[in-house]
Amino acid sequence: MEKIIFYEIKETLEGKGLFAVCDVPAGQKITQYSGSIVAYEEIPAHWINHCMWMETDRWMIIESDGRYINHSCSPNCEVVEGNYAVTTRDVKKGEQFTIIYNRLRPQDYYDYEKNPEAYQWDPRWTFECHCGSPECQGVINKYKVIGNVGPVNFVPETDTTYDSLNKTCIVQNSVTGRSVIAKCDIQKDEMFLKCPVLVFPEDQWPLIEQTALFHYCFAWGEDGKLTGLIIGTGSFFNHSYTPNAIYKKNYPGHYMEFFAYTDIKKNQEIFINYNCDPDDLSPVWF
Ligand SMILES: [Zn+2]
C-alpha cells in the first residue's frame, strides 16, 4: 500500500515547518517522531531544541521530519502513544501543523506535583512565541499543564477540602429539613469533613441579620467580630446537646473542620452542638 504523505517541509520566518498538502481530518497520524534515545546530559548542544522528553531521564534526539513541527499555543496536533504527531482538529490544505512544546501531559501531572524539580525547564528552550492565537503564552519559558487532569490523575495531597473523602451526604425530609448522614463508619476523633468558610467583614452583620443567611452564619475570628458562613455540607448539621461530632474553627485557613466525637455508624445522622463545646447546654439561637 502506498504511504500517503500529508505534509511538505517549507521554510518559515522561524526555520522549517511542516505544512498540510491536502485537507486533513482530525485524528490523522501525520508523522512519527524517531531518533536516538539518550540521557539529558548526552544531548549535543546543537540538538537541544530538537529533543523530546520520553520518560525519566530518556530523551529522544528527533532525527525524523517531526523535528520541523513548530510550536503553537493553540496547536492542531498532539503527540500520542507510539510518538506519532496526530491532528486534533481538521486541518486545511496549506495550514502549518503545530504542537505545543511546553505541554505537561495530564498523565505527568501527578508526578509533577510531587516532584517539580524533575521538570526543570532548560533556559535554552525559552523562546518568544508569535503564534498569534488568542491563547498565546508570549514567552515560552516553563511547562504548562494542558488538558483535563481528570480523576485518574487526581492528587489527594493538593486537595484543600475533605469533601472528597465522601464520608457524608445530605438527606432531606419534611420533618427536620436537611440532615447530614454518615455514608460509612467514622471512628471517634477522625476528621471526616473540612469545609471552606466564607468570611464577612464586621460591618456586614447588620445586613446579614435581615436575610435567610442569619440561620447559617456564626461569629468568626479570634475576637468574634467577623461573620462566617460554611460553604458546603458543613452548613447542614442539625443541633444536639448530645452530639456525635464536634467542629473546630481554623481561622488562618478559613476552614471549619469536623471531627467524630464518638464512633459514628454508617447511615447515622451526624449532629453538632451549635455552642461549639459539645457539653455546653446553653440555649441555641433558634
Ligand atoms: Zn503562542
XYZ file of N, CA, C and O and ligand atoms in Angstrom, residues 71-74 100 127-140, ligand 1:
77
model
N 5.976 25.096 17.141
C 5.106 25.284 18.295
C 3.964 26.239 17.983
O 4.137 27.223 17.261
N 2.800 25.948 18.558
C 1.734 26.943 18.642
C 1.075 26.771 19.996
O 0.959 25.654 20.501
N 0.645 27.890 20.572
C -0.051 27.801 21.864
C -1.468 27.256 21.666
O -2.141 26.888 22.618
N -1.919 27.234 20.425
C -3.229 26.671 20.113
C -3.023 25.690 18.949
O -3.418 25.952 17.820
N 2.253 21.816 20.839
C 2.641 22.743 21.909
C 3.873 22.154 22.580
O 3.869 21.006 22.995
N 11.782 30.654 24.259
C 11.685 31.460 23.036
C 10.421 32.309 23.112
O 9.534 32.068 23.941
N 10.375 33.310 22.247
C 9.198 34.166 22.192
C 8.264 33.623 21.121
O 8.688 33.404 19.987
N 7.022 33.395 21.491
C 6.073 32.791 20.557
C 5.362 33.877 19.757
O 4.988 34.916 20.295
N 5.196 33.611 18.473
C 4.452 34.544 17.614
C 3.301 33.816 16.941
O 2.963 34.093 15.799
N 2.723 32.836 17.659
C 1.694 32.002 17.017
C 0.422 32.790 16.715
O -0.369 32.385 15.878
N 0.228 33.911 17.422
C -0.916 34.766 17.123
C -2.258 34.250 17.614
O -3.293 34.858 17.356
N -2.265 33.136 18.331
C -3.554 32.636 18.810
C -3.976 33.423 20.053
O -3.136 33.978 20.760
N -5.277 33.493 20.299
C -5.742 34.238 21.485
C -5.166 33.664 22.789
O -5.044 34.376 23.772
N -4.809 32.386 22.769
C -4.259 31.749 23.977
C -2.742 31.898 24.060
O -2.109 31.271 24.915
N -2.151 32.669 23.168
C -0.688 32.715 23.118
C -0.098 33.078 24.474
O -0.515 34.018 25.135
N 0.898 32.296 24.870
C 1.527 32.499 26.176
C 2.613 33.569 26.134
O 3.204 33.896 27.165
N 2.944 34.066 24.929
C 4.012 35.046 24.816
C 5.357 34.357 24.871
O 5.703 33.592 23.984
N 6.084 34.607 25.952
C 7.381 33.939 26.110
C 7.133 32.531 26.649
O 6.429 32.354 27.641
N 7.707 31.550 25.979
C 7.561 30.153 26.421
C 8.777 29.839 27.286
O 9.891 29.672 26.771
Zn 1.896 31.382 21.150
